[in-house]
Structure formats: C-alpha cells, structure tokens
C-alpha cells in the first residue's frame, strides 16, 4: 500500500502504442480519453509492484480536471495534466481514497501517475456526495484478459440530442469479479426534470468486450441499494 502511494510512475524506456488526441471522444463514451490513459498506467504498474493488487477506481466527471500545459518531466515534454480523485482496494477488503495527478504527452501516453491518500483522521475527506454504486459482471464463463477496464457512467437521458454525463468512473480490477463501482455526484445535485440511466462496458484497447445493450434506468430508490449490472457480449465494431 505504501509503495503504491509513494510511487511516481515514469514510462521512459517502456514501449507504448500511440493514442488518439487526449480530448477526442472515446469509443467508451468517456468525456475524455485522458482518464482511461491514467487508469491504464496505474493499473499496470501497481499490479507489478503489489501482489495484493485488487481494484483501482478513478473518478471522472464532475471531479476531474484536465488542463493543457507546456511543462516537462525530465526531458519529456508534458501536454496535459489530469487531476482528480479515486479509490484503491486491496484483496483484504481495505480501501483508501486518494487524490491523484497524472501527466500525458502530446500523443496521450501517460508519463507519470502520483496518488496521495486522504488523511481522514485529520479531517481530509472527499466533498459530500450522492453515490450510485454497485457491481458489474458479465454473462459468459471466461477469464478477462489483463488490461480490461470497466467504464461506467450515470447519464441524464432527458437531454437531446445527446445524453448528458453526470458522473463517470474507470475501474481496473486485478482479481475481482464482479467489479465494484461507485458513481459520485455533488451533494447539491438537483434531479428535477432529469431522467437517469447507467451505461457500462468492459473495454480492452478501445474494443468493447461486454456492455449493457441499453442504458439501465435509475430511480430514486436505486440510490439506497447496490445495483448489479450484467453485461452482454459486445457486437464487433463496424469498420
């Protein structure tokens, strides 16, 4: 645990594929591919350094900040700085919320990820929030390949022509199925006139393996109990 939070993870000398521009809309529907890049980097490195690796979840909207920059890490130029919140869970059931900073180069490759645990005993806590949480699993009997991530979003589907993303999370799981998730909304969020639904998919290298065929409607009582999402095998992407 200590090693995870003290690591500053550099990718110098590690080959990685080139990605689309950071602010492009991703196939998974994330508001930005930056969150996925950061989750992928910390998932790989934590699995290598911690045999008890369990679940790492990074929060997206509305808790994520993405900023352009012209700084550098050593000799590596930085294009984007991503800051936000997340949670680390180990196999023994313990969990630690954290704040993170992740930096990306011009190709969208993660150069560094650094997480700092919240000091809850000193009153350092996440902002008050409404949580829509649960687990996601899939119908087929198979082991997921390494590198798969769960992408979950809470949408307002009353908006037209496109749904509004209210909250999102990317989850990397080293061992656990079903995979837990928690979508956090600011405590003061108003639901008047909104029509809520959850969408989710398991993605590997831009390719959806399993997904909800249709967004799952969410009503007020769903905020009080865990939601179980059962994902179906995704259709092959059309070329």
mmCIF file of C-alpha atoms in Angstrom:
data_model
loop_
_atom_site.group_PDB
_atom_site.id
_atom_site.type_symbol
_atom_site.label_atom_id
_atom_site.label_comp_id
_atom_site.label_asym_id
_atom_site.label_seq_id
_atom_site.Cartn_x
_atom_site.Cartn_y
_atom_site.Cartn_z
ATOM 1 C CA UNK A 1 0.000 0.000 0.000
ATOM 2 C CA UNK A 2 2.690 2.490 0.974
ATOM 3 C CA UNK A 3 4.669 1.614 -2.116
ATOM 4 C CA UNK A 4 1.678 2.306 -4.333
ATOM 5 C CA UNK A 5 1.086 5.771 -2.987
ATOM 6 C CA UNK A 6 4.749 6.774 -2.912
ATOM 7 C CA UNK A 7 5.469 5.743 -6.488
ATOM 8 C CA UNK A 8 5.896 8.336 -9.185
ATOM 9 C CA UNK A 9 5.490 6.246 -12.284
ATOM 10 C CA UNK A 10 7.593 7.156 -15.325
ATOM 11 C CA UNK A 11 7.317 5.383 -18.639
ATOM 12 C CA UNK A 12 10.754 6.207 -20.000
ATOM 13 C CA UNK A 13 12.075 3.155 -21.837
ATOM 14 C CA UNK A 14 8.703 1.348 -21.821
ATOM 15 C CA UNK A 15 7.156 0.912 -25.243
ATOM 16 C CA UNK A 16 3.542 2.027 -25.546
ATOM 17 C CA UNK A 17 1.238 2.491 -28.502
ATOM 18 C CA UNK A 18 0.384 5.912 -29.832
ATOM 19 C CA UNK A 19 -3.109 7.056 -28.919
ATOM 20 C CA UNK A 20 -5.613 9.466 -30.412
ATOM 21 C CA UNK A 21 -5.533 13.075 -29.162
ATOM 22 C CA UNK A 22 -6.386 13.364 -25.480
ATOM 23 C CA UNK A 23 -9.593 15.319 -25.953
ATOM 24 C CA UNK A 24 -11.093 13.054 -28.622
ATOM 25 C CA UNK A 25 -14.373 11.334 -27.734
ATOM 26 C CA UNK A 26 -13.560 7.720 -26.932
ATOM 27 C CA UNK A 27 -15.493 4.678 -28.088
ATOM 28 C CA UNK A 28 -16.401 4.019 -24.463
ATOM 29 C CA UNK A 29 -18.208 7.357 -24.214
ATOM 30 C CA UNK A 30 -15.841 8.888 -21.693
ATOM 31 C CA UNK A 31 -15.795 12.668 -21.642
ATOM 32 C CA UNK A 32 -12.077 12.401 -22.264
ATOM 33 C CA UNK A 33 -9.733 9.540 -23.051
ATOM 34 C CA UNK A 34 -7.300 11.036 -20.522
ATOM 35 C CA UNK A 35 -8.992 9.244 -17.615
ATOM 36 C CA UNK A 36 -8.597 5.893 -19.344
ATOM 37 C CA UNK A 37 -4.910 6.542 -20.076
ATOM 38 C CA UNK A 38 -4.233 7.315 -16.412
ATOM 39 C CA UNK A 39 -6.184 4.284 -15.182
ATOM 40 C CA UNK A 40 -4.299 2.011 -17.538
ATOM 41 C CA UNK A 41 -0.926 3.252 -16.399
ATOM 42 C CA UNK A 42 -1.529 2.972 -12.685
ATOM 43 C CA UNK A 43 -3.191 -0.443 -13.122
ATOM 44 C CA UNK A 44 -0.203 -1.953 -14.923
ATOM 45 C CA UNK A 45 2.419 -0.595 -12.554
ATOM 46 C CA UNK A 46 0.508 -1.386 -9.380
ATOM 47 C CA UNK A 47 -0.065 -4.988 -10.469
ATOM 48 C CA UNK A 48 3.676 -5.362 -10.990
ATOM 49 C CA UNK A 49 4.619 -3.848 -7.615
ATOM 50 C CA UNK A 50 1.831 -5.179 -5.358
ATOM 51 C CA UNK A 51 0.858 -8.869 -5.308
ATOM 52 C CA UNK A 52 -2.297 -7.970 -3.363
ATOM 53 C CA UNK A 53 -3.499 -5.654 -6.123
ATOM 54 C CA UNK A 54 -7.275 -5.520 -6.083
ATOM 55 C CA UNK A 55 -9.242 -2.633 -7.527
ATOM 56 C CA UNK A 56 -8.244 0.871 -8.572
ATOM 57 C CA UNK A 57 -11.064 3.256 -9.455
ATOM 58 C CA UNK A 58 -10.610 6.756 -10.885
ATOM 59 C CA UNK A 59 -13.472 9.254 -10.828
ATOM 60 C CA UNK A 60 -14.306 11.218 -13.950
ATOM 61 C CA UNK A 61 -16.861 13.977 -14.273
ATOM 62 C CA UNK A 62 -17.613 16.076 -12.325
ATOM 63 C CA UNK A 63 -14.484 15.571 -10.193
ATOM 64 C CA UNK A 64 -11.859 15.510 -12.939
ATOM 65 C CA UNK A 65 -9.768 18.492 -14.051
ATOM 66 C CA UNK A 66 -7.892 18.376 -17.373
ATOM 67 C CA UNK A 67 -5.500 21.211 -18.179
ATOM 68 C CA UNK A 68 -3.102 21.914 -21.017
ATOM 69 C CA UNK A 69 0.486 22.677 -20.028
ATOM 70 C CA UNK A 70 3.919 23.250 -21.564
ATOM 71 C CA UNK A 71 5.991 21.878 -18.685
ATOM 72 C CA UNK A 72 8.163 18.769 -18.744
ATOM 73 C CA UNK A 73 9.093 15.675 -16.716
ATOM 74 C CA UNK A 74 12.846 15.423 -17.060
ATOM 75 C CA UNK A 75 13.405 15.597 -20.810
ATOM 76 C CA UNK A 76 9.842 14.525 -21.598
ATOM 77 C CA UNK A 77 7.508 17.417 -22.589
ATOM 78 C CA UNK A 78 4.071 17.391 -20.963
ATOM 79 C CA UNK A 79 0.947 18.221 -22.938
ATOM 80 C CA UNK A 80 -1.787 17.597 -20.374
ATOM 81 C CA UNK A 81 -2.152 17.459 -16.599
ATOM 82 C CA UNK A 82 -5.029 15.435 -15.159
ATOM 83 C CA UNK A 83 -6.057 15.784 -11.506
ATOM 84 C CA UNK A 84 -8.864 14.047 -9.689
ATOM 85 C CA UNK A 85 -9.915 11.549 -7.031
ATOM 86 C CA UNK A 86 -10.095 7.789 -6.776
ATOM 87 C CA UNK A 87 -10.023 4.755 -4.513
ATOM 88 C CA UNK A 88 -7.669 1.821 -4.052
ATOM 89 C CA UNK A 89 -8.997 -1.506 -2.709
ATOM 90 C CA UNK A 90 -6.847 -4.467 -1.764
ATOM 91 C CA UNK A 91 -7.797 -8.119 -1.556
ATOM 92 C CA UNK A 92 -8.223 -7.979 2.218
ATOM 93 C CA UNK A 93 -11.142 -5.575 1.808
ATOM 94 C CA UNK A 94 -9.371 -2.417 2.961
ATOM 95 C CA UNK A 95 -9.804 0.690 0.843
ATOM 96 C CA UNK A 96 -8.121 4.079 0.694
ATOM 97 C CA UNK A 97 -9.490 7.128 -1.142
ATOM 98 C CA UNK A 98 -6.853 9.320 -2.780
ATOM 99 C CA UNK A 99 -6.213 12.375 -4.908
ATOM 100 C CA UNK A 100 -4.093 11.893 -7.984
ATOM 101 C CA UNK A 101 -2.099 13.784 -10.575
ATOM 102 C CA UNK A 102 -1.381 12.230 -13.963
ATOM 103 C CA UNK A 103 0.558 13.812 -16.823
ATOM 104 C CA UNK A 104 0.316 12.928 -20.515
ATOM 105 C CA UNK A 105 2.435 13.716 -23.536
ATOM 106 C CA UNK A 106 1.166 15.074 -26.845
ATOM 107 C CA UNK A 107 0.202 11.569 -28.028
ATOM 108 C CA UNK A 108 -1.888 10.908 -24.949
ATOM 109 C CA UNK A 109 0.603 8.496 -23.368
ATOM 110 C CA UNK A 110 0.861 8.651 -19.569
ATOM 111 C CA UNK A 111 4.288 9.800 -18.408
ATOM 112 C CA UNK A 112 3.592 9.943 -14.682
ATOM 113 C CA UNK A 113 0.947 8.997 -12.134
ATOM 114 C CA UNK A 114 1.123 10.046 -8.498
ATOM 115 C CA UNK A 115 -1.524 9.407 -5.835
ATOM 116 C CA UNK A 116 -1.745 10.799 -2.315
ATOM 117 C CA UNK A 117 -4.077 9.100 0.220
ATOM 118 C CA UNK A 118 -6.566 11.236 2.090
ATOM 119 C CA UNK A 119 -5.673 11.796 5.723
ATOM 120 C CA UNK A 120 -9.132 11.061 7.082
ATOM 121 C CA UNK A 121 -8.022 11.171 10.712
ATOM 122 C CA UNK A 122 -7.026 14.773 10.123
ATOM 123 C CA UNK A 123 -10.328 15.675 8.510
ATOM 124 C CA UNK A 124 -9.093 15.329 4.932
ATOM 125 C CA UNK A 125 -12.132 13.835 3.170
ATOM 126 C CA UNK A 126 -13.774 13.919 -0.226
ATOM 127 C CA UNK A 127 -16.531 16.508 -0.774
ATOM 128 C CA UNK A 128 -20.042 15.440 0.351
ATOM 129 C CA UNK A 129 -21.656 13.405 -2.393
ATOM 130 C CA UNK A 130 -24.565 11.267 -3.512
ATOM 131 C CA UNK A 131 -23.357 7.808 -4.506
ATOM 132 C CA UNK A 132 -24.841 5.417 -7.034
ATOM 133 C CA UNK A 133 -22.906 2.213 -6.511
ATOM 134 C CA UNK A 134 -22.923 -1.462 -7.259
ATOM 135 C CA UNK A 135 -21.091 -4.174 -9.174
ATOM 136 C CA UNK A 136 -20.695 -5.195 -12.796
ATOM 137 C CA UNK A 137 -20.300 -8.705 -14.141
ATOM 138 C CA UNK A 138 -20.793 -10.497 -17.460
ATOM 139 C CA UNK A 139 -22.811 -13.462 -18.670
ATOM 140 C CA UNK A 140 -20.105 -15.689 -20.148
ATOM 141 C CA UNK A 141 -17.774 -18.037 -18.252
ATOM 142 C CA UNK A 142 -14.352 -16.702 -19.131
ATOM 143 C CA UNK A 143 -11.383 -15.005 -17.524
ATOM 144 C CA UNK A 144 -10.926 -11.415 -18.568
ATOM 145 C CA UNK A 145 -7.581 -10.618 -20.187
ATOM 146 C CA UNK A 146 -5.215 -8.244 -18.437
ATOM 147 C CA UNK A 147 -5.719 -4.623 -19.298
ATOM 148 C CA UNK A 148 -9.522 -4.716 -19.337
ATOM 149 C CA UNK A 149 -11.197 -1.758 -17.667
ATOM 150 C CA UNK A 150 -14.766 -1.134 -16.578
ATOM 151 C CA UNK A 151 -16.210 2.164 -17.755
ATOM 152 C CA UNK A 152 -19.398 3.248 -16.015
ATOM 153 C CA UNK A 153 -21.406 6.417 -16.491
ATOM 154 C CA UNK A 154 -24.506 7.960 -14.981
ATOM 155 C CA UNK A 155 -26.410 9.794 -17.706
ATOM 156 C CA UNK A 156 -29.273 12.241 -17.938
ATOM 157 C CA UNK A 157 -31.060 10.808 -20.981
ATOM 158 C CA UNK A 158 -33.722 13.523 -20.900
ATOM 159 C CA UNK A 159 -31.262 15.753 -22.725
ATOM 160 C CA UNK A 160 -31.452 15.897 -26.518
ATOM 161 C CA UNK A 161 -29.973 15.223 -28.973
ATOM 162 C CA UNK A 162 -27.272 13.622 -26.769
ATOM 163 C CA UNK A 163 -27.343 12.436 -23.170
ATOM 164 C CA UNK A 164 -25.530 14.470 -20.510
ATOM 165 C CA UNK A 165 -22.813 12.731 -18.492
ATOM 166 C CA UNK A 166 -23.430 13.422 -14.798
ATOM 167 C CA UNK A 167 -20.807 11.104 -13.308
ATOM 168 C CA UNK A 168 -18.339 8.504 -14.524
ATOM 169 C CA UNK A 169 -15.701 6.108 -13.269
ATOM 170 C CA UNK A 170 -12.983 3.916 -14.774
ATOM 171 C CA UNK A 171 -12.135 0.781 -12.784
ATOM 172 C CA UNK A 172 -9.139 -1.537 -13.130
ATOM 173 C CA UNK A 173 -9.532 -4.852 -11.304
ATOM 174 C CA UNK A 174 -6.656 -7.246 -10.764
ATOM 175 C CA UNK A 175 -8.697 -10.137 -9.442
ATOM 176 C CA UNK A 176 -12.271 -9.353 -8.545
ATOM 177 C CA UNK A 177 -15.427 -10.248 -10.489
ATOM 178 C CA UNK A 178 -17.993 -8.845 -10.071
ATOM 179 C CA UNK A 179 -16.204 -5.480 -10.319
ATOM 180 C CA UNK A 180 -17.353 -2.800 -7.866
ATOM 181 C CA UNK A 181 -18.054 0.778 -8.932
ATOM 182 C CA UNK A 182 -19.238 3.988 -7.256
ATOM 183 C CA UNK A 183 -20.527 6.992 -9.194
ATOM 184 C CA UNK A 184 -20.374 10.141 -7.071
ATOM 185 C CA UNK A 185 -22.472 13.253 -7.584
ATOM 186 C CA UNK A 186 -22.135 16.531 -5.684
ATOM 187 C CA UNK A 187 -24.467 16.590 -2.667
ATOM 188 C CA UNK A 188 -26.348 19.604 -4.027
ATOM 189 C CA UNK A 189 -27.209 17.930 -7.365
ATOM 190 C CA UNK A 190 -30.822 18.533 -8.386
ATOM 191 C CA UNK A 191 -32.727 15.715 -10.109
ATOM 192 C CA UNK A 192 -35.739 17.769 -11.084
ATOM 193 C CA UNK A 193 -36.568 17.216 -14.744
ATOM 194 C CA UNK A 194 -33.840 14.590 -15.141
ATOM 195 C CA UNK A 195 -34.192 11.050 -16.453
ATOM 196 C CA UNK A 196 -31.313 8.998 -15.106
ATOM 197 C CA UNK A 197 -29.721 5.883 -16.579
ATOM 198 C CA UNK A 198 -26.467 3.935 -16.207
ATOM 199 C CA UNK A 199 -24.345 2.715 -19.096
ATOM 200 C CA UNK A 200 -21.349 0.405 -18.713
ATOM 201 C CA UNK A 201 -18.870 -1.596 -20.738
ATOM 202 C CA UNK A 202 -15.727 -3.662 -20.310
ATOM 203 C CA UNK A 203 -13.102 -2.383 -22.737
ATOM 204 C CA UNK A 204 -9.716 -3.670 -23.869
ATOM 205 C CA UNK A 205 -7.549 -1.415 -26.057
ATOM 206 C CA UNK A 206 -10.511 0.599 -27.409
ATOM 207 C CA UNK A 207 -12.504 -2.578 -28.102
ATOM 208 C CA UNK A 208 -15.663 -3.242 -26.081
ATOM 209 C CA UNK A 209 -15.803 -6.882 -24.927
ATOM 210 C CA UNK A 210 -19.012 -6.696 -22.883
ATOM 211 C CA UNK A 211 -21.579 -3.938 -22.497
ATOM 212 C CA UNK A 212 -25.078 -3.054 -21.409
ATOM 213 C CA UNK A 213 -27.165 -3.292 -24.551
ATOM 214 C CA UNK A 214 -29.384 -0.468 -23.348
ATOM 215 C CA UNK A 215 -28.848 2.127 -20.604
ATOM 216 C CA UNK A 216 -30.311 0.923 -17.298
ATOM 217 C CA UNK A 217 -32.914 3.352 -15.858
ATOM 218 C CA UNK A 218 -32.152 4.635 -12.362
ATOM 219 C CA UNK A 219 -34.872 5.768 -9.949
ATOM 220 C CA UNK A 220 -34.657 7.355 -6.518
ATOM 221 C CA UNK A 221 -34.780 4.073 -4.608
ATOM 222 C CA UNK A 222 -31.713 2.823 -6.507
ATOM 223 C CA UNK A 223 -29.600 5.334 -4.580
ATOM 224 C CA UNK A 224 -30.209 3.303 -1.425
ATOM 225 C CA UNK A 225 -29.046 -0.137 -2.588
ATOM 226 C CA UNK A 226 -26.259 -1.672 -4.691
ATOM 227 C CA UNK A 227 -27.026 -2.017 -8.389
ATOM 228 C CA UNK A 228 -25.952 -5.168 -10.223
ATOM 229 C CA UNK A 229 -25.063 -4.716 -13.885
ATOM 230 C CA UNK A 230 -24.904 -7.851 -16.053
ATOM 231 C CA UNK A 231 -23.096 -7.043 -19.292
ATOM 232 C CA UNK A 232 -23.698 -8.858 -22.578
ATOM 233 C CA UNK A 233 -21.082 -9.743 -25.169
ATOM 234 C CA UNK A 234 -20.476 -6.713 -27.368
ATOM 235 C CA UNK A 235 -21.068 -6.790 -31.089
ATOM 236 C CA UNK A 236 -17.912 -6.489 -33.233
ATOM 237 C CA UNK A 237 -17.158 -2.887 -34.118
ATOM 238 C CA UNK A 238 -18.215 -1.902 -37.616
ATOM 239 C CA UNK A 239 -15.411 -0.843 -39.917
#
